[in-house]
Short mmCIF file of C-alpha atoms in Angstrom, two decimals:
data_model
loop_
_atom_site.label_atom_id
_atom_site.label_comp_id
_atom_site.label_asym_id
_atom_site.label_seq_id
_atom_site.Cartn_x
_atom_site.Cartn_y
_atom_site.Cartn_z
CA MET A 1 0.00 0.00 0.00
CA ARG A 2 1.33 3.41 -0.98
CA VAL A 3 2.19 6.12 1.52
CA ILE A 4 -0.71 8.30 0.33
CA GLU A 5 -3.13 5.41 0.81
CA LEU A 6 -1.90 4.86 4.36
CA TYR A 7 -2.26 8.60 4.95
CA ILE A 8 -5.89 8.57 3.76
CA MET A 9 -6.66 5.43 5.76
CA ARG A 10 -5.13 6.85 8.94
CA ARG A 11 -7.05 10.13 8.66
CA THR A 12 -10.34 8.42 7.85
CA PHE A 13 -10.00 5.85 10.61
CA ALA A 14 -9.10 8.48 13.22
CA LEU A 15 -12.15 10.56 12.33
CA PHE A 16 -14.31 7.42 12.18
CA ALA A 17 -13.24 6.40 15.70
CA ALA A 18 -13.89 9.90 17.06
CA ALA A 19 -17.32 10.16 15.40
CA LEU A 20 -18.22 6.65 16.55
CA LEU A 21 -17.43 7.43 20.17
CA TRP A 22 -19.38 10.70 20.21
CA VAL A 23 -22.45 9.43 18.35
CA LEU A 24 -22.39 6.20 20.33
CA ALA A 25 -22.26 8.13 23.60
CA LEU A 26 -25.32 10.20 22.64
CA VAL A 27 -27.42 7.27 21.38
CA TRP A 28 -26.35 5.02 24.23
CA THR A 29 -27.30 7.68 26.80
CA THR A 30 -30.80 8.03 25.38
CA GLN A 31 -31.28 4.24 25.35
CA VAL A 32 -30.09 3.88 28.93
CA LEU A 33 -32.31 6.71 30.17
CA ASN A 34 -35.31 5.01 28.56
CA ARG A 35 -34.64 2.00 30.79
CA ILE A 36 -33.88 3.81 34.03
CA ASP A 37 -37.39 2.98 35.23
CA LEU A 38 -36.20 -0.61 35.63
CA VAL A 39 -34.11 0.58 38.59
CA THR A 40 -36.43 3.24 39.98
CA ASP A 41 -39.65 1.20 39.75
CA SER A 42 -38.31 -2.10 41.04
CA GLY A 43 -35.86 -0.88 43.64
CA GLN A 44 -32.80 -2.41 41.99
CA SER A 45 -29.26 -1.43 42.95
CA ALA A 46 -26.90 0.87 41.08
CA GLY A 47 -25.03 -2.23 39.95
CA THR A 48 -28.14 -3.38 38.10
CA PHE A 49 -28.33 -0.02 36.33
CA PHE A 50 -24.74 -0.28 35.10
CA MET A 51 -25.37 -3.87 34.04
CA VAL A 52 -28.36 -2.72 31.99
CA ALA A 53 -26.23 0.03 30.44
CA ALA A 54 -23.59 -2.51 29.42
CA LEU A 55 -26.14 -4.91 27.95
CA VAL A 56 -27.79 -2.16 25.87
CA LEU A 57 -24.50 -1.15 24.23
CA PRO A 58 -24.13 -4.03 21.71
CA ALA A 59 -27.55 -3.27 20.22
CA VAL A 60 -26.54 0.36 19.60
CA ILE A 61 -23.13 -0.16 17.99
CA PRO A 62 -24.29 -1.67 14.63
CA ILE A 63 -26.76 1.20 14.17
CA VAL A 64 -24.15 3.87 14.84
CA ILE A 65 -21.25 2.41 12.82
CA PRO A 66 -22.61 3.35 9.33
CA PHE A 67 -23.36 6.94 10.32
CA ALA A 68 -19.95 7.41 11.94
CA LEU A 69 -18.24 6.00 8.85
CA GLY A 70 -20.27 8.19 6.50
CA ILE A 71 -19.34 11.28 8.51
CA ALA A 72 -15.67 10.27 8.56
CA VAL A 73 -15.42 9.62 4.81
CA ALA A 74 -17.25 12.78 3.76
CA GLN A 75 -15.39 15.03 6.22
CA THR A 76 -11.97 13.56 5.40
CA LEU A 77 -12.39 13.95 1.66
CA ALA A 78 -13.94 17.41 1.97
CA THR A 79 -11.03 18.58 4.12
CA MET A 80 -8.48 17.10 1.70
CA ASN A 81 -10.26 18.85 -1.15
CA SER A 82 -10.32 22.23 0.60
CA ASP A 83 -6.57 21.81 1.33
CA SER A 84 -5.98 21.03 -2.36
CA GLU A 85 -4.67 17.57 -1.48
CA LEU A 86 -7.05 15.83 -3.86
CA VAL A 87 -5.93 18.18 -6.66
CA VAL A 88 -2.30 17.27 -6.02
CA ILE A 89 -3.11 13.54 -5.99
CA ASN A 90 -4.94 13.81 -9.32
CA ALA A 91 -2.20 15.98 -10.84
CA SER A 92 0.45 13.43 -9.88
CA GLY A 93 -1.25 10.88 -12.11
CA ALA A 94 -2.36 8.61 -9.26
CA PRO A 95 -5.35 6.41 -10.15
CA ARG A 96 -8.73 6.86 -8.46
CA ALA A 97 -8.07 3.62 -6.58
CA THR A 98 -5.54 5.53 -4.47
CA ILE A 99 -8.46 7.27 -2.75
CA ILE A 100 -11.04 4.52 -3.04
CA ARG A 101 -9.07 1.52 -1.80
CA PRO A 102 -8.17 2.67 1.76
CA ILE A 103 -11.72 3.81 2.41
CA LEU A 104 -13.19 0.55 1.12
CA ILE A 105 -10.83 -1.42 3.37
CA ILE A 106 -12.15 0.46 6.41
CA ALA A 107 -15.74 0.05 5.17
CA ILE A 108 -15.37 -3.70 4.68
CA GLY A 109 -13.81 -4.05 8.13
CA ALA A 110 -16.69 -2.05 9.64
CA SER A 111 -19.23 -4.22 7.81
CA VAL A 112 -17.62 -7.42 9.10
CA ALA A 113 -17.56 -6.03 12.64
CA SER A 114 -21.21 -5.01 12.32
CA PHE A 115 -22.18 -8.51 11.14
CA LEU A 116 -20.32 -10.22 14.00
CA ILE A 117 -21.84 -7.92 16.64
CA ASN A 118 -25.33 -8.29 15.17
CA ASN A 119 -25.21 -12.07 15.13
CA THR A 120 -23.12 -13.00 18.17
CA VAL A 121 -22.71 -10.31 20.82
CA GLU A 122 -26.08 -8.57 20.48
CA PRO A 123 -28.32 -11.70 20.79
CA ALA A 124 -26.37 -12.84 23.86
CA SER A 125 -26.66 -9.41 25.49
CA ARG A 126 -30.37 -9.22 24.69
CA GLN A 127 -30.98 -12.62 26.31
CA ALA A 128 -29.03 -11.55 29.39
CA PHE A 129 -31.08 -8.35 29.53
CA ARG A 130 -34.36 -10.34 29.30
CA THR A 131 -33.21 -12.52 32.19
CA LEU A 132 -32.23 -9.48 34.25
CA LEU A 133 -35.57 -7.83 33.49
CA ALA A 134 -37.48 -10.97 34.45
CA ASN A 135 -35.67 -11.22 37.79
CA ALA A 136 -36.33 -7.55 38.50
CA ARG A 137 -40.04 -7.98 37.78
CA ALA A 138 -40.22 -11.00 40.05
CA ASP A 139 -38.47 -9.08 42.81
CA LEU A 140 -40.97 -6.28 42.29
CA ILE A 141 -43.78 -8.50 43.60
CA THR A 142 -42.03 -10.60 46.18
CA THR A 143 -39.65 -8.18 47.87
CA VAL A 144 -39.69 -4.50 46.97
CA LEU A 145 -43.30 -3.70 46.09
CA GLN A 146 -43.91 -0.35 47.78
CA GLU A 147 -47.08 0.41 49.66
CA GLY A 148 -49.57 2.81 48.14
CA SER A 149 -47.86 3.20 44.73
CA PHE A 150 -48.54 1.70 41.33
CA GLN A 151 -45.75 -0.49 40.03
CA LYS A 152 -45.37 -1.50 36.37
CA VAL A 153 -44.71 -5.24 36.14
CA ASP A 154 -45.04 -5.55 32.36
CA ASP A 155 -46.43 -3.59 29.43
CA GLY A 156 -50.10 -3.22 30.29
CA LEU A 157 -49.79 -4.79 33.76
CA PHE A 158 -49.79 -2.64 36.92
CA VAL A 159 -49.99 -3.68 40.58
CA GLN A 160 -50.73 -1.70 43.74
CA VAL A 161 -50.62 -2.85 47.35
CA SER A 162 -52.21 -0.60 49.99
CA GLU A 163 -50.29 -2.03 52.95
CA ARG A 164 -48.10 -4.85 54.14
CA LEU A 165 -49.63 -6.90 56.92
CA PRO A 166 -47.93 -9.19 59.47
CA ASN A 167 -46.84 -12.70 58.44
CA GLY A 168 -46.06 -11.61 54.88
CA LEU A 169 -49.67 -10.80 53.96
CA LEU A 170 -50.65 -7.97 51.64
CA GLY A 171 -53.68 -5.75 52.14
CA GLY A 172 -55.71 -3.87 49.54
CA ILE A 173 -54.44 -5.46 46.33
CA PHE A 174 -55.24 -3.84 42.98
CA VAL A 175 -54.16 -5.34 39.63
CA ALA A 176 -54.85 -3.76 36.21
CA ASP A 177 -54.19 -6.08 33.27
CA SER A 178 -54.63 -4.82 29.70
CA ARG A 179 -51.97 -6.96 28.02
CA GLU A 180 -54.53 -8.88 25.99
CA GLU A 181 -55.85 -6.88 23.06
CA ASN A 182 -59.46 -5.65 23.33
CA THR A 183 -59.74 -6.96 26.90
CA LYS A 184 -59.25 -5.15 30.21
CA LEU A 185 -59.17 -6.94 33.56
CA ILE A 186 -59.32 -5.21 36.94
CA TYR A 187 -58.68 -7.25 40.11
CA HIS A 188 -59.57 -6.06 43.65
CA ALA A 189 -58.79 -8.10 46.75
CA ARG A 190 -58.93 -7.35 50.47
CA THR A 191 -55.90 -9.47 51.31
CA GLY A 192 -53.37 -11.72 49.61
CA ALA A 193 -49.81 -13.00 49.61
CA ALA A 194 -46.99 -13.74 47.17
CA VAL A 195 -45.99 -17.39 47.46
CA GLU A 196 -43.53 -19.71 45.75
CA ARG A 197 -45.05 -22.82 44.19
CA ASP A 198 -43.41 -25.32 41.81
CA GLY A 199 -40.44 -23.01 41.41
CA GLY A 200 -42.59 -20.06 40.30
CA SER A 201 -44.17 -17.01 41.95
CA ILE A 202 -47.93 -16.81 42.46
CA LEU A 203 -49.92 -13.87 43.81
CA VAL A 204 -52.80 -15.38 45.80
CA MET A 205 -55.64 -12.88 46.26
CA GLN A 206 -58.48 -13.49 48.72
CA ASP A 207 -61.96 -12.00 49.15
CA GLY A 208 -62.15 -9.91 46.03
CA MET A 209 -63.65 -9.38 42.63
CA VAL A 210 -62.56 -9.19 39.00
CA GLN A 211 -64.07 -6.88 36.40
CA ARG A 212 -63.73 -7.75 32.73
CA GLN A 213 -64.35 -5.20 29.98
CA SER A 214 -64.66 -6.57 26.44
CA ALA A 215 -64.00 -4.80 23.15
CA ASN A 216 -67.62 -3.67 22.78
CA GLY A 217 -67.57 -2.02 26.22
CA ASP A 218 -69.57 -4.66 28.10
CA VAL A 219 -68.43 -5.13 31.71
CA SER A 220 -68.86 -8.32 33.69
CA THR A 221 -68.06 -8.73 37.40
CA ILE A 222 -67.16 -11.94 39.23
CA ARG A 223 -66.58 -12.23 42.97
CA PHE A 224 -64.09 -14.77 44.31
CA ASP A 225 -62.97 -16.13 47.66
CA SER A 226 -59.52 -16.99 46.39
CA TYR A 227 -57.76 -16.29 43.09
CA ALA A 228 -54.21 -17.17 42.03
CA PHE A 229 -52.43 -14.79 39.65
CA ASP A 230 -49.44 -16.49 37.99
CA LEU A 231 -46.23 -14.45 38.12
CA SER A 232 -43.80 -17.11 36.97
CA GLN A 233 -43.83 -15.72 33.43
CA PHE A 234 -42.03 -12.65 34.75
CA SER A 235 -39.27 -14.67 36.34
CA SER A 236 -36.31 -16.39 34.70
CA SER A 237 -36.04 -18.98 37.40
CA GLY A 238 -37.98 -22.11 38.12
CA GLY A 239 -41.40 -22.18 36.57
CA GLY A 240 -40.75 -20.12 33.47
CA GLU A 241 -38.00 -18.60 31.36
CA PRO A 242 -38.26 -15.05 29.99
CA THR A 243 -40.00 -14.77 26.64
CA LEU A 244 -37.42 -14.33 23.88
CA HIS A 245 -38.34 -12.24 20.86
CA PRO A 246 -36.83 -12.77 17.39
CA LYS A 247 -34.23 -10.05 17.99
CA ASP A 248 -33.09 -11.94 21.08
CA ARG A 249 -32.46 -15.18 19.19
CA SER A 250 -29.12 -16.37 17.88
CA LEU A 251 -28.40 -16.71 14.18
CA ALA A 252 -28.45 -20.51 14.51
CA PHE A 253 -31.97 -20.40 15.95
CA LEU A 254 -33.19 -18.09 13.17
CA LEU A 255 -31.76 -20.43 10.53
CA ASN A 256 -33.43 -23.42 12.15
CA PRO A 257 -36.27 -22.27 14.46
CA ASP A 258 -37.77 -24.59 17.03
CA PRO A 259 -41.23 -25.51 15.65
CA ASP A 260 -42.52 -25.84 19.24
CA ASP A 261 -41.51 -22.30 20.21
CA GLN A 262 -44.69 -20.43 21.17
CA PHE A 263 -43.57 -17.14 19.65
CA TYR A 264 -42.54 -18.83 16.39
CA LYS A 265 -45.81 -20.74 16.08
CA LYS A 266 -47.73 -17.50 16.51
CA SER A 267 -45.69 -15.28 14.15
CA PRO A 268 -43.23 -17.21 11.95
CA GLN A 269 -42.91 -14.36 9.46
CA ILE A 270 -41.37 -12.12 12.15
CA PHE A 271 -38.54 -14.65 12.54
CA ARG A 272 -37.98 -14.75 8.78
CA ALA A 273 -37.93 -10.95 8.64
CA GLU A 274 -35.38 -10.83 11.46
CA LEU A 275 -33.17 -13.32 9.63
CA HIS A 276 -33.24 -11.21 6.46
CA MET A 277 -32.40 -8.09 8.47
CA ARG A 278 -29.42 -9.89 10.03
CA PHE A 279 -28.14 -10.72 6.53
CA SER A 280 -28.70 -7.25 5.06
CA GLU A 281 -27.93 -4.66 7.73
CA TRP A 282 -24.20 -5.38 7.70
CA LEU A 283 -24.07 -3.83 4.21
CA TYR A 284 -24.82 -0.29 5.43
CA PRO A 285 -21.28 0.67 6.51
CA LEU A 286 -20.20 -0.10 2.95
CA VAL A 287 -23.19 1.81 1.57
CA PHE A 288 -22.45 4.94 3.61
CA ALA A 289 -18.76 4.84 2.67
CA MET A 290 -19.68 4.55 -1.02
CA ILE A 291 -22.04 7.51 -0.72
CA GLY A 292 -19.25 9.58 0.85
CA LEU A 293 -16.91 8.63 -2.01
CA ALA A 294 -19.52 9.47 -4.64
CA VAL A 295 -20.25 12.84 -3.05
CA ALA A 296 -16.78 14.06 -2.07
CA GLY A 297 -14.26 11.68 -3.68
CA ASP A 298 -13.22 13.96 -6.54
CA ALA A 299 -11.35 17.27 -6.61
CA ARG A 300 -13.84 20.08 -7.18
CA SER A 301 -14.90 23.52 -6.01
CA PHE A 302 -17.51 23.72 -3.27
CA ARG A 303 -17.97 27.47 -3.61
CA GLU A 304 -21.03 27.12 -5.83
CA ALA A 305 -24.59 26.78 -4.54
CA ARG A 306 -23.94 23.40 -2.98
CA LEU A 307 -24.23 21.98 0.47
CA HIS A 308 -21.26 20.77 2.44
CA PRO A 309 -20.39 17.22 1.31
CA MET A 310 -21.03 15.82 4.78
CA VAL A 311 -24.56 17.27 4.78
CA THR A 312 -25.27 15.83 1.33
CA THR A 313 -23.85 12.46 2.36
CA MET A 314 -25.97 12.28 5.51
CA VAL A 315 -29.17 13.34 3.74
CA ILE A 316 -28.78 10.65 1.07
CA ALA A 317 -27.66 8.06 3.63
CA LEU A 318 -30.61 8.80 5.91
CA LEU A 319 -33.03 8.29 3.02
CA VAL A 320 -31.48 4.91 2.21
CA ARG A 321 -31.40 3.87 5.87
CA TRP A 322 -35.03 4.90 6.30
CA VAL A 323 -35.96 2.58 3.45
CA GLY A 324 -34.13 -0.21 5.29
CA PHE A 325 -35.90 0.45 8.58
CA TYR A 326 -39.29 0.74 6.91
CA SER A 327 -38.75 -2.45 4.92
CA GLY A 328 -37.70 -4.29 8.07
CA THR A 329 -40.93 -3.33 9.78
CA GLU A 330 -43.11 -4.21 6.80
CA ALA A 331 -41.27 -7.50 6.22
CA GLU A 332 -42.73 -8.78 9.49
CA SER A 333 -46.10 -9.00 7.75
CA SER A 334 -45.21 -9.19 4.05
CA ARG A 335 -42.55 -11.33 2.38
CA VAL A 336 -42.25 -8.87 -0.51
CA PHE A 337 -40.36 -6.41 1.68
CA SER A 338 -37.79 -9.07 2.53
CA PHE A 339 -36.40 -8.53 -0.99
CA VAL A 340 -36.37 -4.76 -0.46
CA LEU A 341 -34.09 -5.28 2.57
CA TYR A 342 -31.40 -6.49 0.16
CA ALA A 343 -32.36 -4.37 -2.83
CA ALA A 344 -32.07 -0.99 -1.06
CA PRO A 345 -28.38 -1.25 0.00
CA LEU A 346 -27.25 -3.22 -3.06
CA LEU A 347 -28.96 -0.81 -5.46
CA MET A 348 -27.38 2.16 -3.66
CA ILE A 349 -23.96 0.54 -3.90
CA GLY A 350 -24.49 0.10 -7.64
CA VAL A 351 -25.59 3.73 -8.07
CA CYS A 352 -22.58 5.01 -6.11
CA ALA A 353 -20.22 2.79 -8.12
CA PHE A 354 -21.65 4.28 -11.33
CA PHE A 355 -21.01 7.83 -10.11
CA ILE A 356 -17.51 6.99 -8.90
CA PHE A 357 -16.24 5.17 -11.98
CA THR A 358 -17.78 7.63 -14.43
CA ASN A 359 -16.19 10.57 -12.57
CA ARG A 360 -19.55 12.10 -11.73
CA VAL A 361 -20.43 13.84 -8.49
CA MET A 362 -23.46 12.71 -6.54
CA GLU A 363 -25.33 15.66 -5.11
CA LEU A 364 -28.80 16.81 -4.23
CA PRO A 365 -30.85 18.56 -6.94
CA THR A 366 -29.78 22.19 -7.38
CA HIS A 367 -33.23 23.62 -6.70
CA TRP A 368 -33.34 21.70 -3.39
CA VAL A 369 -30.02 23.23 -2.38
CA GLU A 370 -31.04 26.72 -3.46
CA LYS A 371 -34.27 26.55 -1.47
CA LEU A 372 -32.46 25.18 1.57
CA ASN A 373 -29.77 27.86 1.37
CA ALA A 374 -32.42 30.57 1.01
CA ARG A 375 -34.33 29.34 4.04
CA THR A 376 -31.13 29.00 6.04
CA GLN A 377 -30.16 32.56 5.17
CA LYS A 378 -33.59 33.87 6.18
CA LEU A 379 -33.38 32.00 9.47
CA THR A 380 -29.89 33.38 10.12
CA GLU A 381 -31.03 36.93 9.41
CA ALA A 382 -34.07 36.50 11.69
CA MET A 383 -31.88 35.19 14.50
CA THR A 384 -29.48 38.11 14.02
CA ARG A 385 -32.32 40.64 14.22
CA LEU A 386 -33.69 38.94 17.32
CA ARG A 387 -30.28 38.96 18.99
CA ILE A 388 -29.84 42.67 18.23
CA LYS A 389 -33.31 43.44 19.62
CA LEU A 390 -32.65 41.49 22.82
CA THR A 391 -29.27 43.17 23.26
CA SER A 392 -30.89 46.57 22.80
CA LYS A 393 -33.52 45.83 25.47
CA ARG A 394 -30.93 44.68 27.97
CA SER A 395 -28.78 47.84 27.68
CA PRO A 396 -29.28 50.42 30.54
CA GLU A 397 -30.18 53.24 28.16
CA GLY A 398 -32.54 51.07 26.13
CA GLY A 399 -30.05 51.12 23.28
CA ARG A 400 -29.74 54.97 23.12
CA GLY A 401 -26.30 56.60 23.05
#
């Protein structure tokens, strides 16, 4: 590899690593904050919170890698162009491969890393997170359920206990269960207790009633002397294991699903869609790198009515990635979109290759850029006028000399 190729690779990789860390930190923080209720609602320790944060990380990395690489490629090439380095490389008679090859090496490495994380590390971390979540939910009922406050046990399932009585009894139990579609169940009981039976947790409610509301609004009420509410499904120990969704499954399971798996029997197409996403999403680091090369990989002047190459790269990349996300969602119900999962990145790679090898520059339509620049200028002028007005109001003399 030539010295100039090593130079381009080193600059691109350094910017890629920096962008990856910053973007990953932002996305990871938002994901962790969305799950902080696991600690606050169930009384878990700080160690559990940090464990959750670590288990969330592998799911975020494959999503962030393409964007970080796209930013790195576009910014590196744009900077080299503004410093006239690309002009010098072209004038020296170096082939286009001098610029393309080091970037493609990084892109292929990023794609391989994304595939390995998606199909090995992420499923294992998701399963560990499900187990941790199941244990926390079980503890919510048996140990740390607070008096007088509603606690979320699962999506659509809330429990309240008015008081804790002697001998481990619970007083004033209220359970709201809307997990089943078009059906709402409300349980009231004077007393009860959480007991362990056959390795699972059971909430035994006594002297109460259950109200059932159907989809048409009809309400039926049944009184009971004793009612057992099974909690083992929220525990990873004993009576039941946590429910694993397709994203939690390993690649081996997706290739050969267990026909007796309850989730698979109910929605087999979701498993097929997940498998296709596993085999297609690793292409996006290569796609984003190719877009950056097509946008900013040639010596040119950026002083015309054009956006910065990084902005153009991210706009095009976001459109392609949106197609991938949308197709992944639709593929869960329609097999047609399974082909779109592969077609979107592969077609974009082909389009970028055409622009690169025909020495054309990929850019947004000129009228889009002109409108965006005009609106940006108007917004800048409005902000300037507002800042001047605020400064004038804050001055002691009201802006008068």
